[in-house]
Coordinates of C-alpha atoms in Angstrom, one line a residue:
M596 CA 97.3 86.9 117.1
K597 CA 98.3 83.5 115.7
L598 CA 99.3 80.2 117.2
R599 CA 102.8 78.8 116.7
R600 CA 101.4 75.4 117.6
P601 CA 98.4 74.0 115.7
I602 CA 95.1 73.7 117.5
S603 CA 91.8 72.6 116.2
L604 CA 88.7 74.9 116.4
R605 CA 87.0 72.4 118.6
G606 CA 90.0 72.2 120.9
F607 CA 90.2 76.0 121.0
L608 CA 86.5 76.3 121.9
A609 CA 86.9 73.7 124.6
F610 CA 89.9 75.6 126.0
A611 CA 88.0 78.9 125.9
A612 CA 85.1 77.3 127.7
I613 CA 87.3 76.1 130.5
V614 CA 89.2 79.4 130.9
C615 CA 86.1 81.6 130.6
G616 CA 83.6 79.4 132.4
T617 CA 83.3 81.6 135.4
A618 CA 82.5 84.6 133.3
L619 CA 79.8 82.9 131.2
A620 CA 77.2 83.1 133.9
A621 CA 76.9 86.8 133.1
S622 CA 77.7 86.8 129.4
Q623 CA 76.9 85.0 126.2
A624 CA 78.8 81.9 125.1
P625 CA 81.8 82.5 122.9
V626 CA 81.4 82.4 119.1
G627 CA 83.8 80.4 116.9
A628 CA 84.5 80.7 113.2
E629 CA 86.8 78.8 110.8
H630 CA 87.4 81.3 108.0
G631 CA 87.0 84.8 109.4
M632 CA 85.4 86.9 112.1
V633 CA 84.3 90.5 112.2
V634 CA 83.9 92.4 115.5
T635 CA 83.0 96.1 115.6
A636 CA 81.4 98.7 117.8
H637 CA 78.1 98.5 115.9
K638 CA 75.9 95.7 114.7
L639 CA 75.3 97.3 111.3
A640 CA 79.0 97.7 110.7
T641 CA 79.7 94.1 111.7
E642 CA 77.1 92.9 109.2
V643 CA 78.7 95.0 106.5
G644 CA 82.1 93.4 107.2
I645 CA 80.7 89.9 107.2
G646 CA 79.0 90.6 103.9
V647 CA 82.3 91.7 102.3
L648 CA 84.0 88.5 103.5
K649 CA 81.1 86.3 102.2
H650 CA 81.3 87.9 98.8
G651 CA 85.1 87.2 98.4
G652 CA 86.7 90.2 99.9
N653 CA 89.7 89.8 102.2
A654 CA 90.1 91.1 105.8
V655 CA 91.5 94.4 104.7
D656 CA 88.5 94.9 102.4
A657 CA 86.2 94.2 105.3
A658 CA 88.1 96.6 107.6
V659 CA 87.8 99.4 105.0
A660 CA 84.1 98.9 104.5
V661 CA 83.6 98.7 108.3
G662 CA 85.6 101.9 108.7
Y663 CA 83.4 103.9 106.4
T664 CA 80.2 102.4 107.8
L665 CA 81.2 103.3 111.4
A666 CA 81.6 106.9 110.2
V667 CA 77.9 106.8 109.6
V668 CA 76.3 104.5 112.2
Y669 CA 78.7 105.2 115.1
P670 CA 79.4 108.9 115.1
A671 CA 80.6 108.9 118.7
A672 CA 83.9 107.2 117.5
G673 CA 83.6 106.3 113.8
N674 CA 84.8 109.1 111.6
L675 CA 86.0 110.7 108.4
G676 CA 87.5 113.6 110.4
G677 CA 89.7 111.6 112.6
G678 CA 92.3 108.9 112.1
G679 CA 93.3 105.4 113.0
F680 CA 95.7 102.4 113.0
M681 CA 95.6 99.1 111.1
T682 CA 97.6 96.1 112.0
I683 CA 97.7 93.5 109.2
Q684 CA 98.9 89.9 108.9
L685 CA 98.6 88.6 105.3
A686 CA 98.0 85.0 104.3
D687 CA 101.6 84.6 103.2
G688 CA 102.8 85.6 106.7
R689 CA 103.8 89.2 106.0
K690 CA 103.0 91.6 108.8
T691 CA 102.6 95.4 108.7
F692 CA 101.1 98.3 110.5
I693 CA 99.5 101.4 108.9
D694 CA 99.5 104.6 110.8
F695 CA 96.9 107.1 109.7
R696 CA 96.3 109.0 112.9
E697 CA 95.7 112.7 112.9
K698 CA 98.6 115.1 112.7
A699 CA 99.1 118.5 114.2
P700 CA 98.4 121.4 111.8
L701 CA 101.4 123.4 110.5
A702 CA 100.2 126.4 112.6
A703 CA 100.1 124.4 115.8
T704 CA 102.4 125.6 118.7
P705 CA 103.4 124.1 122.0
N706 CA 101.5 126.7 124.0
M707 CA 98.4 126.9 121.9
Y708 CA 96.3 125.5 124.8
L709 CA 97.9 127.7 127.5
D710 CA 96.9 131.1 128.9
S711 CA 99.4 133.9 129.3
A712 CA 100.5 132.5 132.7
G713 CA 101.3 129.1 131.2
N714 CA 98.2 127.4 132.6
V715 CA 96.1 124.9 130.6
I716 CA 92.9 126.4 129.4
K717 CA 90.2 123.9 130.3
G718 CA 88.4 122.4 127.3
L719 CA 90.5 124.1 124.6
S720 CA 92.3 120.9 123.6
T721 CA 89.2 118.7 123.7
K722 CA 86.3 120.8 122.3
G723 CA 86.0 123.2 119.4
H724 CA 87.9 123.8 116.2
L725 CA 91.3 124.4 117.8
A726 CA 91.1 120.8 119.3
V727 CA 90.9 119.3 115.8
A728 CA 94.0 117.8 114.1
V729 CA 94.5 117.0 110.4
P730 CA 92.4 113.9 109.7
G731 CA 93.9 110.7 108.3
S732 CA 91.0 108.3 108.0
V733 CA 90.2 108.7 104.3
A734 CA 93.9 108.5 103.3
G735 CA 94.5 105.5 105.6
L736 CA 91.6 103.5 104.5
E737 CA 92.4 104.1 100.8
Y738 CA 96.1 103.3 101.4
A739 CA 95.1 100.0 103.0
R740 CA 92.6 99.1 100.2
T741 CA 94.9 100.0 97.4
K742 CA 97.9 98.1 98.7
Y743 CA 96.4 95.1 100.5
G744 CA 92.7 94.9 99.5
T745 CA 91.0 93.3 96.5
R746 CA 87.7 95.2 96.1
S747 CA 86.9 98.5 94.5
R748 CA 86.6 101.7 96.5
G749 CA 83.0 102.2 95.4
A750 CA 81.9 98.7 96.4
L751 CA 83.4 99.1 99.9
I752 CA 81.9 102.6 100.5
A753 CA 78.5 101.8 99.1
P754 CA 77.0 100.4 102.3
A755 CA 78.0 103.5 104.2
I756 CA 76.4 105.7 101.6
G757 CA 73.2 103.7 101.9
F758 CA 73.0 104.1 105.7
A759 CA 73.8 107.8 105.4
E760 CA 71.3 108.5 102.6
R761 CA 68.4 106.3 103.8
G762 CA 69.2 106.5 107.5
F763 CA 69.2 103.8 110.1
T764 CA 67.1 103.2 113.2
L765 CA 68.6 104.4 116.5
D766 CA 68.6 102.0 119.4
D767 CA 69.0 102.6 123.2
G768 CA 72.8 102.4 122.9
D769 CA 72.9 105.1 120.2
I770 CA 70.6 107.3 122.3
A771 CA 72.8 106.9 125.4
L772 CA 75.8 108.0 123.5
F773 CA 74.0 111.0 122.0
A774 CA 72.8 112.0 125.4
T775 CA 76.4 112.6 126.7
A776 CA 76.8 115.4 124.2
T777 CA 73.3 117.0 123.9
D778 CA 74.4 120.3 125.4
D779 CA 77.4 120.4 123.0
F780 CA 75.1 119.8 120.1
K781 CA 72.9 122.7 121.1
D782 CA 75.9 125.0 121.2
D783 CA 76.7 124.4 117.5
P784 CA 74.0 124.9 114.9
A785 CA 75.7 122.8 112.2
T786 CA 76.0 119.8 114.6
A787 CA 72.5 120.3 116.0
A788 CA 71.1 120.1 112.5
I789 CA 72.5 116.5 112.3
F790 CA 72.3 115.0 115.8
L791 CA 69.2 116.7 117.2
N792 CA 65.7 116.1 116.0
K793 CA 64.3 119.6 115.4
G794 CA 66.3 120.9 118.4
Q795 CA 65.3 118.0 120.6
P796 CA 67.2 114.8 121.5
Y797 CA 66.5 111.8 119.3
K798 CA 64.6 108.8 120.9
A799 CA 65.1 105.1 120.4
G800 CA 63.3 104.0 117.3
D801 CA 63.9 107.3 115.5
R802 CA 65.7 107.3 112.2
L803 CA 69.0 109.2 111.7
V804 CA 69.5 110.4 108.1
Q805 CA 72.7 112.2 107.1
K806 CA 72.3 113.3 103.5
D807 CA 75.3 115.7 103.5
L808 CA 77.5 112.8 104.7
A809 CA 76.2 110.7 101.9
K810 CA 77.2 113.4 99.4
T811 CA 80.7 113.5 100.9
L812 CA 81.0 109.7 100.8
R813 CA 79.9 109.7 97.1
L814 CA 82.6 112.2 96.3
I815 CA 85.2 110.0 98.0
A816 CA 83.9 106.9 96.3
R817 CA 84.1 108.6 92.9
S818 CA 87.4 110.5 93.2
G819 CA 89.3 109.0 96.0
P820 CA 91.2 110.8 98.8
E821 CA 91.9 113.7 96.5
A822 CA 88.3 114.7 96.8
F823 CA 88.7 115.0 100.6
Y824 CA 92.2 116.5 100.8
E825 CA 92.3 118.7 97.8
G826 CA 88.8 119.4 96.5
S827 CA 85.6 121.1 97.7
I828 CA 85.6 119.0 101.0
A829 CA 89.1 120.3 101.8
E830 CA 87.9 123.9 101.2
A831 CA 84.9 123.4 103.4
I832 CA 87.1 122.0 106.2
A833 CA 89.6 124.9 106.0
A834 CA 86.8 127.4 105.9
S835 CA 85.0 125.9 108.9
S836 CA 88.3 125.8 110.9
A837 CA 89.0 129.5 110.2
M838 CA 85.5 130.5 111.1
G839 CA 85.8 128.6 114.5
N840 CA 89.3 130.0 115.3
G841 CA 91.0 126.7 114.4
V842 CA 94.3 126.4 112.5
I843 CA 93.7 123.7 109.9
S844 CA 94.5 125.0 106.4
K845 CA 94.2 123.5 102.9
A846 CA 98.0 123.1 103.0
D847 CA 97.7 120.8 106.0
L848 CA 95.2 118.6 104.2
Q849 CA 97.3 118.5 101.0
Q850 CA 100.4 117.5 102.8
Y851 CA 98.9 114.7 104.9
K852 CA 100.8 111.4 104.5
V853 CA 100.1 107.9 105.7
R854 CA 103.1 105.9 107.0
E855 CA 103.7 102.2 107.2
L856 CA 105.7 100.7 110.1
A857 CA 106.8 97.3 111.4
P858 CA 104.4 96.0 114.0
I859 CA 105.3 94.9 117.6
E860 CA 105.7 91.2 118.1
C861 CA 106.1 89.1 121.2
D862 CA 105.4 85.5 122.5
Y863 CA 103.3 84.4 125.4
R864 CA 103.1 80.7 126.4
G865 CA 103.3 79.4 122.8
Y866 CA 101.2 82.1 121.3
H867 CA 102.7 84.7 118.9
I868 CA 101.2 88.2 119.2
V869 CA 101.4 90.8 116.4
S870 CA 100.2 94.3 117.5
A871 CA 100.5 98.0 117.1
P872 CA 103.9 99.9 117.5
P873 CA 104.3 103.5 118.5
P874 CA 102.8 106.0 118.0
S875 CA 100.2 103.6 119.4
S876 CA 101.1 102.4 122.9
G877 CA 98.8 99.3 122.6
G878 CA 101.2 96.7 121.4
V879 CA 104.0 97.7 123.8
V880 CA 101.7 97.7 126.8
I881 CA 100.1 94.4 125.9
C882 CA 103.5 92.7 125.4
E883 CA 105.0 94.1 128.5
I884 CA 102.1 92.9 130.6
L885 CA 102.2 89.5 129.1
N886 CA 105.9 89.2 129.6
V887 CA 105.4 89.9 133.3
L888 CA 102.5 87.5 133.7
E889 CA 104.3 84.7 131.9
G890 CA 106.4 84.2 135.0
Y891 CA 103.5 83.5 137.2
P892 CA 101.6 80.1 137.4
L893 CA 98.3 81.7 136.6
K894 CA 96.6 78.4 135.7
D895 CA 97.5 76.9 139.1
L896 CA 96.3 80.0 140.9
G897 CA 92.9 79.7 139.2
F898 CA 90.9 81.9 136.8
R899 CA 89.9 85.1 138.5
S900 CA 91.5 84.1 141.8
A901 CA 92.5 86.9 144.1
Q902 CA 96.2 86.2 143.6
A903 CA 95.9 85.9 139.8
V904 CA 94.0 89.2 139.6
H905 CA 96.6 90.8 141.9
Y906 CA 99.4 89.9 139.6
Q907 CA 97.5 91.1 136.5
I908 CA 96.8 94.5 138.1
E909 CA 100.4 95.0 139.2
A910 CA 101.7 94.0 135.7
M911 CA 99.3 96.6 134.2
R912 CA 100.3 99.2 136.8
H913 CA 104.0 98.9 135.8
A914 CA 103.3 98.8 132.1
Y915 CA 101.2 102.0 132.2
V916 CA 103.8 103.8 134.2
D917 CA 106.3 103.0 131.4
R918 CA 103.8 103.9 128.8
N919 CA 103.3 107.4 130.3
S920 CA 107.0 107.9 130.8
Y921 CA 108.7 106.6 127.7
L922 CA 106.4 106.1 124.7
G923 CA 105.7 108.7 122.0
D924 CA 105.6 109.4 118.3
P925 CA 108.7 107.8 116.8
D926 CA 109.2 110.9 114.6
F927 CA 110.1 112.8 117.7
V928 CA 110.8 110.3 120.5
K929 CA 113.3 107.4 120.8
N930 CA 111.1 104.6 122.2
P931 CA 113.2 102.1 124.3
L932 CA 111.3 99.1 122.8
D933 CA 114.1 96.6 123.2
R934 CA 114.3 97.2 126.9
L935 CA 110.5 97.4 127.5
L936 CA 109.8 94.3 125.6
G937 CA 112.7 92.2 127.0
K938 CA 112.1 89.1 129.1
R939 CA 114.8 90.3 131.5
Y940 CA 113.0 93.5 132.1
A941 CA 109.9 91.6 132.9
E942 CA 111.9 89.7 135.5
K943 CA 112.9 92.9 137.2
I944 CA 109.2 94.0 137.3
R945 CA 108.2 90.7 138.9
A946 CA 110.9 91.1 141.5
A947 CA 109.5 94.5 142.4
I948 CA 105.9 93.2 142.8
D949 CA 104.9 92.4 146.3
P950 CA 102.7 89.2 146.1
A951 CA 100.8 90.2 149.2
K952 CA 100.4 94.0 148.8
A953 CA 99.0 96.3 146.1
G954 CA 101.4 98.9 144.7
V955 CA 100.7 102.6 144.7
S956 CA 100.8 104.0 141.1
R957 CA 101.9 107.5 142.0
D958 CA 104.9 106.0 143.9
L959 CA 106.1 103.9 141.0
K960 CA 109.0 105.1 138.9
P961 CA 109.6 103.9 135.4
G962 CA 112.0 101.0 135.3
V963 CA 114.2 101.8 132.3
P964 CA 117.4 103.6 133.1
P965 CA 117.3 107.4 132.7
H966 CA 119.7 107.5 129.8
E967 CA 117.0 106.0 127.6
G968 CA 115.1 109.3 127.8
A969 CA 111.7 110.1 129.3
N970 CA 108.8 111.3 127.3
T971 CA 105.1 111.2 127.7
T972 CA 102.9 109.3 125.2
H973 CA 101.8 111.3 122.2

């Protein structure tokens, strides 16, 4: 997000203190920075990103280093076997969006998660080899680094290799995440060997070492994405998939492509927002919500007042109905972005919101005319 109008750091922090004052009783004071900021899901990854910036790397370099580090220190979400999005605004004003989300394998079918009667088979799309799509993280991080970064691949992957090889100390948060999947770990010997300590759950203070992951990261650091998508790693992925009744093949990995798209942009009370376009729903939903809220005197209503919160909830309710009804992968779905992001459409939503009564989500219908098409998010 950038400001169209200039504002000093001191002024911004004062503004933030006024707006967020009510919340500060239960949280830490906001942190300000003049040149850069790194926020991640794990302290160690944040420290890696800050280190990259302090040593002359740019924001993309920091993001790439963080991405690889999270694959080691935050296995609940950080990954080499998944995918992601990256929204970028360069110092010269250029904006772009990199889509490196997972893709369906070539052998995937519309009914692969259904039984013979057409009913969804519980868990089949969320657990096991058949639930896995073709990973994009390695390709996407390298694409971003090559085109928009300034540092070498080896330098950016080195911190992740260190954490994988030497290990890192697990804290209470790590253990809480592991605990949600202990039974699943026990069902898979290969996973149990990594995330269980001799068959038992890890405890806070234990050290998690992932030497095989360190080897994988070294191969990627040395040879690039080809090591992951065409070499021994690709062979291991395809073999594991076949053994577990999955459908990912070496051809899937070899054909994976990153794509670059224009980001979503909108304005809110003098601020200019740059965010993710479809196949992400994030930018569209954020901008639709802000367009609706812009028509309400939120400052006069008061921060966290019942009326202000009511309008926020209702704006979100309408935006998510549209998200689930219209948004999808642009390769297959015509997303009606001009309508959803239009100020006039926001006016129609405000007119439908009862200022004194909560809406019922299941009763709401999407507000864009039917001829635009109706598709669920992908």
